[in-house]
Amino acid sequence: MLSKQKIKRQINNITHIAEMLYSTELVGASRLRRSQARLKEVSPYSDVIEILLRDLLNGIDREKLAEYPLLWSPVEATRRLLMVVGGERGLCGGYIASLVKMCEQFVSNNPESDIVVYGSRTGKTLLRRGYNVIETYPLNPLLTFDNVEAISNNIQRRFLNNGYREVDIIYISPQSALLSTPKETVLLPLETSYKDYKEAKNIEEYIIEPSAETIVKTLVPMALTVRLYRIFLEAVTSEYSARRIAMHQAYENAKKMLERLNIIYQKLRQNEITTEIIEVSSSKMALEEGYNE
């Protein structure tokens, strides 16, 4: 049975841990609010660019854009490039496990795949499991549009030079303050990415200068970069949300454990006091009996 001293040490240790968890939760909540604000600023701009590009692609004769490489898969290509935007650090519950599970499903369906990971912890996890991770990059939660533009240019070069059939991306998107879901989507070619779009406006509704084809060729790299920027912000926001929730749950568990330990400690203390009272009473009775004799 644990002694009162050991219980007291456990209470002190868990109290310190609970304080750290609470501080981490507060820091996570602050970072989450900032990340949500950045995502809220980018989302309308991203939506407008994607809608415009989809409308233009659905209104242009495809033969006029046949030679634009980012719109079409290389005819002879078979391999696929998978981008995984994951966690840079741990302590975020099942965030990384959800990404790994979706990667497993993707690779099982597409065995000829190369993987590029943004997020050190996620990259190490996938490497330990034996996946074909060709590059791992740290994920800076304060990344700027210029950072993402460099990533976008790198992905475009890989798609064009290495002859990938598709570039897919897996990340976790926030649905609400408490819910985030893993997503898989096609980045390149854009024709595949937008092929299911059924609500395109008539291209004649736009005033276009110099021509729709010229604008599409200029807009495609920009749209890809904006889309990636939004995806990275969504991934960072989801990681912050997952970490805040994990820290909150851990803090609540620590409080419950402290309550149980305090009850045990008080019972031990009460038993100790009761034992001491009985010993004092017994000693007093023994002394009184001795005097009477």
PDB file of C-alpha atoms in Angstrom:
ATOM      1  CA  MET A   1       0.000   0.000   0.000  1.00  0.00           C
ATOM      2  CA  LEU A   2       1.244   3.490  -0.854  1.00  0.00           C
ATOM      3  CA  SER A   3       2.402   5.644   2.000  1.00  0.00           C
ATOM      4  CA  LYS A   4       1.190   9.145   2.656  1.00  0.00           C
ATOM      5  CA  GLN A   5       4.559  10.564   1.584  1.00  0.00           C
ATOM      6  CA  LYS A   6       4.450   8.784  -1.789  1.00  0.00           C
ATOM      7  CA  ILE A   7       0.899   9.977  -2.412  1.00  0.00           C
ATOM      8  CA  LYS A   8       1.971  13.524  -1.556  1.00  0.00           C
ATOM      9  CA  ARG A   9       4.864  13.319  -4.041  1.00  0.00           C
ATOM     10  CA  GLN A  10       2.490  12.087  -6.739  1.00  0.00           C
ATOM     11  CA  ILE A  11       0.103  14.944  -6.013  1.00  0.00           C
ATOM     12  CA  ASN A  12       2.932  17.470  -6.320  1.00  0.00           C
ATOM     13  CA  ASN A  13       4.196  15.937  -9.579  1.00  0.00           C
ATOM     14  CA  ILE A  14       0.763  15.803 -11.187  1.00  0.00           C
ATOM     15  CA  THR A  15       0.039  19.356 -10.041  1.00  0.00           C
ATOM     16  CA  HIS A  16       3.161  20.569 -11.877  1.00  0.00           C
ATOM     17  CA  ILE A  17       2.186  18.567 -14.977  1.00  0.00           C
ATOM     18  CA  ALA A  18      -1.361  19.976 -14.869  1.00  0.00           C
ATOM     19  CA  GLU A  19       0.030  23.513 -14.698  1.00  0.00           C
ATOM     20  CA  MET A  20       2.205  22.863 -17.757  1.00  0.00           C
ATOM     21  CA  LEU A  21      -0.728  21.328 -19.635  1.00  0.00           C
ATOM     22  CA  TYR A  22      -2.920  24.309 -18.829  1.00  0.00           C
ATOM     23  CA  SER A  23      -0.205  26.727 -20.008  1.00  0.00           C
ATOM     24  CA  THR A  24       0.255  24.729 -23.219  1.00  0.00           C
ATOM     25  CA  GLU A  25      -3.499  24.795 -23.799  1.00  0.00           C
ATOM     26  CA  LEU A  26      -3.575  28.590 -23.416  1.00  0.00           C
ATOM     27  CA  VAL A  27      -0.642  29.016 -25.815  1.00  0.00           C
ATOM     28  CA  GLY A  28      -2.298  26.653 -28.288  1.00  0.00           C
ATOM     29  CA  ALA A  29      -5.587  28.546 -28.082  1.00  0.00           C
ATOM     30  CA  SER A  30      -3.806  31.835 -28.791  1.00  0.00           C
ATOM     31  CA  ARG A  31      -1.967  30.390 -31.805  1.00  0.00           C
ATOM     32  CA  LEU A  32      -5.166  28.782 -33.033  1.00  0.00           C
ATOM     33  CA  ARG A  33      -6.982  32.131 -33.035  1.00  0.00           C
ATOM     34  CA  ARG A  34      -4.184  33.767 -35.041  1.00  0.00           C
ATOM     35  CA  SER A  35      -4.109  30.908 -37.534  1.00  0.00           C
ATOM     36  CA  GLN A  36      -7.901  30.983 -37.927  1.00  0.00           C
ATOM     37  CA  ALA A  37      -7.715  34.727 -38.609  1.00  0.00           C
ATOM     38  CA  ARG A  38      -5.127  34.195 -41.368  1.00  0.00           C
ATOM     39  CA  LEU A  39      -7.202  31.414 -42.909  1.00  0.00           C
ATOM     40  CA  LYS A  40     -10.322  33.589 -42.815  1.00  0.00           C
ATOM     41  CA  GLU A  41      -8.477  36.331 -44.718  1.00  0.00           C
ATOM     42  CA  VAL A  42      -7.208  33.977 -47.442  1.00  0.00           C
ATOM     43  CA  SER A  43     -10.332  31.858 -48.013  1.00  0.00           C
ATOM     44  CA  PRO A  44     -12.471  34.385 -49.981  1.00  0.00           C
ATOM     45  CA  TYR A  45      -9.556  35.239 -52.271  1.00  0.00           C
ATOM     46  CA  SER A  46      -8.858  31.541 -52.857  1.00  0.00           C
ATOM     47  CA  ASP A  47     -12.526  30.834 -53.596  1.00  0.00           C
ATOM     48  CA  VAL A  48     -12.772  33.607 -56.197  1.00  0.00           C
ATOM     49  CA  ILE A  49      -9.616  32.521 -58.046  1.00  0.00           C
ATOM     50  CA  GLU A  50     -10.727  28.889 -58.156  1.00  0.00           C
ATOM     51  CA  ILE A  51     -14.206  29.813 -59.404  1.00  0.00           C
ATOM     52  CA  LEU A  52     -12.746  32.075 -62.095  1.00  0.00           C
ATOM     53  CA  LEU A  53     -10.287  29.424 -63.281  1.00  0.00           C
ATOM     54  CA  ARG A  54     -12.951  26.721 -63.319  1.00  0.00           C
ATOM     55  CA  ASP A  55     -15.297  28.918 -65.349  1.00  0.00           C
ATOM     56  CA  LEU A  56     -12.550  29.710 -67.848  1.00  0.00           C
ATOM     57  CA  LEU A  57     -11.456  26.081 -68.196  1.00  0.00           C
ATOM     58  CA  ASN A  58     -15.025  24.975 -68.773  1.00  0.00           C
ATOM     59  CA  GLY A  59     -15.575  27.654 -71.403  1.00  0.00           C
ATOM     60  CA  ILE A  60     -12.422  27.291 -73.516  1.00  0.00           C
ATOM     61  CA  ASP A  61     -11.864  24.822 -76.318  1.00  0.00           C
ATOM     62  CA  ARG A  62      -9.472  22.263 -74.825  1.00  0.00           C
ATOM     63  CA  GLU A  63      -7.479  22.013 -78.047  1.00  0.00           C
ATOM     64  CA  LYS A  64      -6.313  25.595 -77.566  1.00  0.00           C
ATOM     65  CA  LEU A  65      -4.745  24.615 -74.219  1.00  0.00           C
ATOM     66  CA  ALA A  66      -3.474  21.194 -75.272  1.00  0.00           C
ATOM     67  CA  GLU A  67       0.165  22.251 -75.070  1.00  0.00           C
ATOM     68  CA  TYR A  68      -0.079  23.761 -71.585  1.00  0.00           C
ATOM     69  CA  PRO A  69       1.549  21.070 -69.430  1.00  0.00           C
ATOM     70  CA  LEU A  70       0.058  21.824 -66.010  1.00  0.00           C
ATOM     71  CA  LEU A  71      -3.437  21.120 -67.281  1.00  0.00           C
ATOM     72  CA  TRP A  72      -2.882  17.561 -68.510  1.00  0.00           C
ATOM     73  CA  SER A  73      -1.241  14.362 -67.346  1.00  0.00           C
ATOM     74  CA  PRO A  74       1.810  13.165 -69.306  1.00  0.00           C
ATOM     75  CA  VAL A  75       0.558  10.459 -71.650  1.00  0.00           C
ATOM     76  CA  GLU A  76       3.160   7.855 -70.701  1.00  0.00           C
ATOM     77  CA  ALA A  77       3.375   8.635 -66.975  1.00  0.00           C
ATOM     78  CA  THR A  78       2.392   5.992 -64.415  1.00  0.00           C
ATOM     79  CA  ARG A  79       3.817   7.182 -61.100  1.00  0.00           C
ATOM     80  CA  ARG A  80       2.051   9.556 -58.724  1.00  0.00           C
ATOM     81  CA  LEU A  81       3.497  12.139 -56.366  1.00  0.00           C
ATOM     82  CA  LEU A  82       1.843  12.402 -52.961  1.00  0.00           C
ATOM     83  CA  MET A  83       2.261  15.517 -50.841  1.00  0.00           C
ATOM     84  CA  VAL A  84       1.523  15.076 -47.147  1.00  0.00           C
ATOM     85  CA  VAL A  85       1.092  18.210 -45.040  1.00  0.00           C
ATOM     86  CA  GLY A  86       1.312  16.962 -41.481  1.00  0.00           C
ATOM     87  CA  GLY A  87       2.376  17.740 -37.961  1.00  0.00           C
ATOM     88  CA  GLU A  88       5.681  19.365 -37.137  1.00  0.00           C
ATOM     89  CA  ARG A  89       5.511  18.329 -33.473  1.00  0.00           C
ATOM     90  CA  GLY A  90       3.668  15.842 -31.319  1.00  0.00           C
ATOM     91  CA  LEU A  91       1.231  16.287 -28.430  1.00  0.00           C
ATOM     92  CA  CYS A  92      -1.674  16.659 -30.840  1.00  0.00           C
ATOM     93  CA  GLY A  93      -3.764  13.551 -30.157  1.00  0.00           C
ATOM     94  CA  GLY A  94      -4.624  11.450 -33.193  1.00  0.00           C
ATOM     95  CA  TYR A  95      -3.704  14.162 -35.716  1.00  0.00           C
ATOM     96  CA  ILE A  96      -0.665  12.386 -37.186  1.00  0.00           C
ATOM     97  CA  ALA A  97      -2.279   8.944 -36.891  1.00  0.00           C
ATOM     98  CA  SER A  98      -5.177  10.136 -39.091  1.00  0.00           C
ATOM     99  CA  LEU A  99      -2.759  11.304 -41.769  1.00  0.00           C
ATOM    100  CA  VAL A 100      -0.780   8.069 -41.650  1.00  0.00           C
ATOM    101  CA  LYS A 101      -3.953   6.009 -42.004  1.00  0.00           C
ATOM    102  CA  MET A 102      -5.000   7.951 -45.105  1.00  0.00           C
ATOM    103  CA  CYS A 103      -1.483   7.575 -46.547  1.00  0.00           C
ATOM    104  CA  GLU A 104      -1.727   3.820 -46.047  1.00  0.00           C
ATOM    105  CA  GLN A 105      -4.972   3.732 -48.011  1.00  0.00           C
ATOM    106  CA  PHE A 106      -3.521   5.878 -50.794  1.00  0.00           C
ATOM    107  CA  VAL A 107      -0.334   3.825 -51.169  1.00  0.00           C
ATOM    108  CA  SER A 108      -2.240   0.541 -51.095  1.00  0.00           C
ATOM    109  CA  ASN A 109      -4.302   1.799 -54.070  1.00  0.00           C
ATOM    110  CA  ASN A 110      -1.324   3.456 -55.794  1.00  0.00           C
ATOM    111  CA  PRO A 111       1.835   1.441 -55.071  1.00  0.00           C
ATOM    112  CA  GLU A 112       3.923   3.404 -57.596  1.00  0.00           C
ATOM    113  CA  SER A 113       3.948   6.591 -55.546  1.00  0.00           C
ATOM    114  CA  ASP A 114       6.643   8.946 -54.289  1.00  0.00           C
ATOM    115  CA  ILE A 115       5.905  10.873 -51.099  1.00  0.00           C
ATOM    116  CA  VAL A 116       6.988  14.388 -50.154  1.00  0.00           C
ATOM    117  CA  VAL A 117       6.207  15.325 -46.558  1.00  0.00           C
ATOM    118  CA  TYR A 118       5.892  18.770 -44.975  1.00  0.00           C
ATOM    119  CA  GLY A 119       6.091  18.245 -41.226  1.00  0.00           C
ATOM    120  CA  SER A 120       9.062  16.647 -39.483  1.00  0.00           C
ATOM    121  CA  ARG A 121       7.154  14.410 -37.064  1.00  0.00           C
ATOM    122  CA  THR A 122       4.874  13.075 -39.807  1.00  0.00           C
ATOM    123  CA  GLY A 123       7.852  12.439 -42.084  1.00  0.00           C
ATOM    124  CA  LYS A 124       9.686  10.434 -39.411  1.00  0.00           C
ATOM    125  CA  THR A 125       6.565   8.366 -38.739  1.00  0.00           C
ATOM    126  CA  LEU A 126       6.121   7.485 -42.415  1.00  0.00           C
ATOM    127  CA  LEU A 127       9.813   6.653 -42.808  1.00  0.00           C
ATOM    128  CA  ARG A 128       9.686   4.294 -39.824  1.00  0.00           C
ATOM    129  CA  ARG A 129       6.800   2.490 -41.488  1.00  0.00           C
ATOM    130  CA  GLY A 130       8.806   1.950 -44.659  1.00  0.00           C
ATOM    131  CA  TYR A 131       7.050   4.302 -47.068  1.00  0.00           C
ATOM    132  CA  ASN A 132       8.830   5.756 -50.089  1.00  0.00           C
ATOM    133  CA  VAL A 133       9.424   9.236 -48.643  1.00  0.00           C
ATOM    134  CA  ILE A 134      11.784  11.013 -51.042  1.00  0.00           C
ATOM    135  CA  GLU A 135      11.846  14.374 -49.221  1.00  0.00           C
ATOM    136  CA  THR A 136      10.860  15.693 -45.789  1.00  0.00           C
ATOM    137  CA  TYR A 137      10.641  19.402 -45.034  1.00  0.00           C
ATOM    138  CA  PRO A 138       9.908  21.192 -41.750  1.00  0.00           C
ATOM    139  CA  LEU A 139       6.508  22.878 -41.625  1.00  0.00           C
ATOM    140  CA  ASN A 140       6.823  26.464 -40.472  1.00  0.00           C
ATOM    141  CA  PRO A 141       3.512  27.476 -38.848  1.00  0.00           C
ATOM    142  CA  LEU A 142       4.272  31.119 -39.706  1.00  0.00           C
ATOM    143  CA  LEU A 143       4.901  30.421 -43.385  1.00  0.00           C
ATOM    144  CA  THR A 144       4.265  33.270 -45.800  1.00  0.00           C
ATOM    145  CA  PHE A 145       2.849  33.377 -49.304  1.00  0.00           C
ATOM    146  CA  ASP A 146       6.417  33.635 -50.657  1.00  0.00           C
ATOM    147  CA  ASN A 147       7.342  30.413 -48.836  1.00  0.00           C
ATOM    148  CA  VAL A 148       4.384  28.615 -50.389  1.00  0.00           C
ATOM    149  CA  GLU A 149       5.175  30.054 -53.818  1.00  0.00           C
ATOM    150  CA  ALA A 150       8.609  28.406 -53.628  1.00  0.00           C
ATOM    151  CA  ILE A 151       6.942  25.111 -52.642  1.00  0.00           C
ATOM    152  CA  SER A 152       4.481  25.486 -55.532  1.00  0.00           C
ATOM    153  CA  ASN A 153       7.311  26.080 -58.018  1.00  0.00           C
ATOM    154  CA  ASN A 154       9.108  23.003 -56.699  1.00  0.00           C
ATOM    155  CA  ILE A 155       5.979  20.849 -57.114  1.00  0.00           C
ATOM    156  CA  GLN A 156       5.444  22.148 -60.641  1.00  0.00           C
ATOM    157  CA  ARG A 157       9.049  21.286 -61.568  1.00  0.00           C
ATOM    158  CA  ARG A 158       8.643  17.782 -60.165  1.00  0.00           C
ATOM    159  CA  PHE A 159       5.412  17.283 -62.106  1.00  0.00           C
ATOM    160  CA  LEU A 160       6.913  18.477 -65.386  1.00  0.00           C
ATOM    161  CA  ASN A 161      10.421  16.993 -65.135  1.00  0.00           C
ATOM    162  CA  ASN A 162       9.755  13.682 -63.401  1.00  0.00           C
ATOM    163  CA  GLY A 163       6.727  12.803 -65.490  1.00  0.00           C
ATOM    164  CA  TYR A 164       4.218  12.152 -62.714  1.00  0.00           C
ATOM    165  CA  ARG A 165       0.704  11.266 -63.802  1.00  0.00           C
ATOM    166  CA  GLU A 166      -0.807  13.160 -60.868  1.00  0.00           C
ATOM    167  CA  VAL A 167       0.199  15.193 -57.862  1.00  0.00           C
ATOM    168  CA  ASP A 168      -2.105  14.467 -54.920  1.00  0.00           C
ATOM    169  CA  ILE A 169      -2.126  16.052 -51.490  1.00  0.00           C
ATOM    170  CA  ILE A 170      -3.277  14.749 -48.108  1.00  0.00           C
ATOM    171  CA  TYR A 171      -3.898  17.122 -45.226  1.00  0.00           C
ATOM    172  CA  ILE A 172      -6.348  17.733 -42.399  1.00  0.00           C
ATOM    173  CA  SER A 173      -8.946  20.435 -42.856  1.00  0.00           C
ATOM    174  CA  PRO A 174     -10.783  22.152 -39.974  1.00  0.00           C
ATOM    175  CA  GLN A 175     -14.563  21.766 -40.182  1.00  0.00           C
ATOM    176  CA  SER A 176     -15.322  23.505 -36.885  1.00  0.00           C
ATOM    177  CA  ALA A 177     -13.602  24.509 -33.659  1.00  0.00           C
ATOM    178  CA  LEU A 178     -13.742  20.904 -32.421  1.00  0.00           C
ATOM    179  CA  LEU A 179     -13.792  18.845 -35.627  1.00  0.00           C
ATOM    180  CA  SER A 180     -11.141  18.347 -38.317  1.00  0.00           C
ATOM    181  CA  THR A 181     -11.214  15.747 -41.081  1.00  0.00           C
ATOM    182  CA  PRO A 182      -8.465  14.267 -43.309  1.00  0.00           C
ATOM    183  CA  LYS A 183      -8.751  15.176 -46.980  1.00  0.00           C
ATOM    184  CA  GLU A 184      -7.213  13.867 -50.175  1.00  0.00           C
ATOM    185  CA  THR A 185      -7.364  15.974 -53.322  1.00  0.00           C
ATOM    186  CA  VAL A 186      -5.671  16.261 -56.720  1.00  0.00           C
ATOM    187  CA  LEU A 187      -3.387  19.266 -57.219  1.00  0.00           C
ATOM    188  CA  LEU A 188      -2.058  18.553 -60.687  1.00  0.00           C
ATOM    189  CA  PRO A 189      -3.057  18.284 -63.450  1.00  0.00           C
ATOM    190  CA  LEU A 190      -5.656  20.985 -63.011  1.00  0.00           C
ATOM    191  CA  GLU A 191      -7.903  19.417 -65.640  1.00  0.00           C
ATOM    192  CA  THR A 192      -8.312  16.410 -63.309  1.00  0.00           C
ATOM    193  CA  SER A 193      -8.639  18.653 -60.278  1.00  0.00           C
ATOM    194  CA  TYR A 194     -11.564  20.559 -61.820  1.00  0.00           C
ATOM    195  CA  LYS A 195     -13.138  17.890 -64.019  1.00  0.00           C
ATOM    196  CA  ASP A 196     -16.112  17.344 -61.670  1.00  0.00           C
ATOM    197  CA  TYR A 197     -17.040  21.009 -61.545  1.00  0.00           C
ATOM    198  CA  LYS A 198     -20.617  21.221 -62.888  1.00  0.00           C
ATOM    199  CA  GLU A 199     -21.631  24.768 -61.974  1.00  0.00           C
ATOM    200  CA  ALA A 200     -19.472  26.813 -64.322  1.00  0.00           C
ATOM    201  CA  LYS A 201     -20.782  30.144 -65.496  1.00  0.00           C
ATOM    202  CA  ASN A 202     -20.956  31.006 -69.157  1.00  0.00           C
ATOM    203  CA  ILE A 203     -17.602  32.440 -70.138  1.00  0.00           C
ATOM    204  CA  GLU A 204     -19.432  35.185 -72.056  1.00  0.00           C
ATOM    205  CA  GLU A 205     -20.365  36.718 -68.693  1.00  0.00           C
ATOM    206  CA  TYR A 206     -16.749  37.811 -68.272  1.00  0.00           C
ATOM    207  CA  ILE A 207     -15.070  40.723 -70.034  1.00  0.00           C
ATOM    208  CA  ILE A 208     -11.722  39.171 -71.011  1.00  0.00           C
ATOM    209  CA  GLU A 209      -8.629  40.916 -72.342  1.00  0.00           C
ATOM    210  CA  PRO A 210      -6.452  39.930 -74.164  1.00  0.00           C
ATOM    211  CA  SER A 211      -7.897  36.379 -74.409  1.00  0.00           C
ATOM    212  CA  ALA A 212      -9.202  33.626 -72.159  1.00  0.00           C
ATOM    213  CA  GLU A 213      -6.341  31.312 -73.151  1.00  0.00           C
ATOM    214  CA  THR A 214      -3.700  33.875 -72.183  1.00  0.00           C
ATOM    215  CA  ILE A 215      -5.373  34.560 -68.851  1.00  0.00           C
ATOM    216  CA  VAL A 216      -5.636  30.837 -68.069  1.00  0.00           C
ATOM    217  CA  LYS A 217      -1.930  30.325 -68.728  1.00  0.00           C
ATOM    218  CA  THR A 218      -1.143  33.192 -66.335  1.00  0.00           C
ATOM    219  CA  LEU A 219      -3.752  32.217 -63.783  1.00  0.00           C
ATOM    220  CA  VAL A 220      -2.876  28.519 -63.446  1.00  0.00           C
ATOM    221  CA  PRO A 221       0.411  28.932 -61.463  1.00  0.00           C
ATOM    222  CA  MET A 222      -1.187  31.643 -59.306  1.00  0.00           C
ATOM    223  CA  ALA A 223      -4.249  29.514 -58.591  1.00  0.00           C
ATOM    224  CA  LEU A 224      -2.062  26.556 -57.638  1.00  0.00           C
ATOM    225  CA  THR A 225      -0.005  28.689 -55.241  1.00  0.00           C
ATOM    226  CA  VAL A 226      -3.096  30.238 -53.617  1.00  0.00           C
ATOM    227  CA  ARG A 227      -4.669  26.805 -53.262  1.00  0.00           C
ATOM    228  CA  LEU A 228      -1.526  25.425 -51.632  1.00  0.00           C
ATOM    229  CA  TYR A 229      -1.311  28.425 -49.314  1.00  0.00           C
ATOM    230  CA  ARG A 230      -4.867  27.803 -48.139  1.00  0.00           C
ATOM    231  CA  ILE A 231      -4.181  24.080 -47.675  1.00  0.00           C
ATOM    232  CA  PHE A 232      -1.082  24.794 -45.571  1.00  0.00           C
ATOM    233  CA  LEU A 233      -3.011  27.259 -43.427  1.00  0.00           C
ATOM    234  CA  GLU A 234      -5.812  24.715 -42.969  1.00  0.00           C
ATOM    235  CA  ALA A 235      -3.263  22.060 -41.946  1.00  0.00           C
ATOM    236  CA  VAL A 236      -1.563  24.378 -39.444  1.00  0.00           C
ATOM    237  CA  THR A 237      -4.938  25.457 -38.031  1.00  0.00           C
ATOM    238  CA  SER A 238      -5.997  21.818 -37.661  1.00  0.00           C
ATOM    239  CA  GLU A 239      -2.759  20.957 -35.867  1.00  0.00           C
ATOM    240  CA  TYR A 240      -3.204  23.829 -33.414  1.00  0.00           C
ATOM    241  CA  SER A 241      -6.815  22.798 -32.841  1.00  0.00           C
ATOM    242  CA  ALA A 242      -5.834  19.156 -32.272  1.00  0.00           C
ATOM    243  CA  ARG A 243      -3.082  20.168 -29.837  1.00  0.00           C
ATOM    244  CA  ARG A 244      -5.369  22.488 -27.873  1.00  0.00           C
ATOM    245  CA  ILE A 245      -8.020  19.772 -27.592  1.00  0.00           C
ATOM    246  CA  ALA A 246      -5.420  17.175 -26.582  1.00  0.00           C
ATOM    247  CA  MET A 247      -3.970  19.475 -23.924  1.00  0.00           C
ATOM    248  CA  HIS A 248      -7.438  20.300 -22.607  1.00  0.00           C
ATOM    249  CA  GLN A 249      -8.335  16.625 -22.307  1.00  0.00           C
ATOM    250  CA  ALA A 250      -5.000  15.858 -20.643  1.00  0.00           C
ATOM    251  CA  TYR A 251      -5.530  18.746 -18.199  1.00  0.00           C
ATOM    252  CA  GLU A 252      -9.018  17.490 -17.328  1.00  0.00           C
ATOM    253  CA  ASN A 253      -7.627  13.972 -16.796  1.00  0.00           C
ATOM    254  CA  ALA A 254      -4.897  15.375 -14.558  1.00  0.00           C
ATOM    255  CA  LYS A 255      -7.531  17.186 -12.458  1.00  0.00           C
ATOM    256  CA  LYS A 256      -9.534  13.974 -12.076  1.00  0.00           C
ATOM    257  CA  MET A 257      -6.401  12.100 -11.038  1.00  0.00           C
ATOM    258  CA  LEU A 258      -5.605  14.809  -8.502  1.00  0.00           C
ATOM    259  CA  GLU A 259      -9.095  14.506  -7.052  1.00  0.00           C
ATOM    260  CA  ARG A 260      -8.686  10.751  -6.620  1.00  0.00           C
ATOM    261  CA  LEU A 261      -5.223  11.106  -5.092  1.00  0.00           C
ATOM    262  CA  ASN A 262      -6.430  13.816  -2.709  1.00  0.00           C
ATOM    263  CA  ILE A 263      -9.222  11.523  -1.539  1.00  0.00           C
ATOM    264  CA  ILE A 264      -6.720   8.705  -0.967  1.00  0.00           C
ATOM    265  CA  TYR A 265      -4.362  11.115   0.803  1.00  0.00           C
ATOM    266  CA  GLN A 266      -7.123  12.407   3.078  1.00  0.00           C
ATOM    267  CA  LYS A 267      -8.205   8.851   3.930  1.00  0.00           C
ATOM    268  CA  LEU A 268      -4.632   7.891   4.805  1.00  0.00           C
ATOM    269  CA  ARG A 269      -4.265  11.032   6.883  1.00  0.00           C
ATOM    270  CA  GLN A 270      -7.584  10.360   8.620  1.00  0.00           C
ATOM    271  CA  ASN A 271      -6.543   6.777   9.354  1.00  0.00           C
ATOM    272  CA  GLU A 272      -3.231   8.007  10.705  1.00  0.00           C
ATOM    273  CA  ILE A 273      -4.950  10.522  12.983  1.00  0.00           C
ATOM    274  CA  THR A 274      -7.452   7.917  14.116  1.00  0.00           C
ATOM    275  CA  THR A 275      -4.618   5.498  14.897  1.00  0.00           C
ATOM    276  CA  GLU A 276      -2.783   8.156  16.875  1.00  0.00           C
ATOM    277  CA  ILE A 277      -5.952   9.010  18.843  1.00  0.00           C
ATOM    278  CA  ILE A 278      -6.500   5.327  19.648  1.00  0.00           C
ATOM    279  CA  GLU A 279      -2.857   4.971  20.773  1.00  0.00           C
ATOM    280  CA  VAL A 280      -3.109   8.056  22.980  1.00  0.00           C
ATOM    281  CA  SER A 281      -6.398   6.845  24.439  1.00  0.00           C
ATOM    282  CA  SER A 282      -4.968   3.377  25.048  1.00  0.00           C
ATOM    283  CA  SER A 283      -1.894   4.844  26.710  1.00  0.00           C
ATOM    284  CA  LYS A 284      -4.034   7.054  28.913  1.00  0.00           C
ATOM    285  CA  MET A 285      -6.217   4.112  29.950  1.00  0.00           C
ATOM    286  CA  ALA A 286      -3.151   2.016  30.697  1.00  0.00           C
ATOM    287  CA  LEU A 287      -1.676   4.771  32.831  1.00  0.00           C
ATOM    288  CA  GLU A 288      -4.932   5.240  34.713  1.00  0.00           C
ATOM    289  CA  GLU A 289      -5.165   1.522  35.403  1.00  0.00           C
ATOM    290  CA  GLY A 290      -1.568   1.582  36.702  1.00  0.00           C
ATOM    291  CA  TYR A 291      -2.284   4.409  39.066  1.00  0.00           C
ATOM    292  CA  ASN A 292      -5.392   2.685  40.364  1.00  0.00           C
ATOM    293  CA  GLU A 293      -3.384  -0.421  41.205  1.00  0.00           C
TER     294      GLU A 293
END
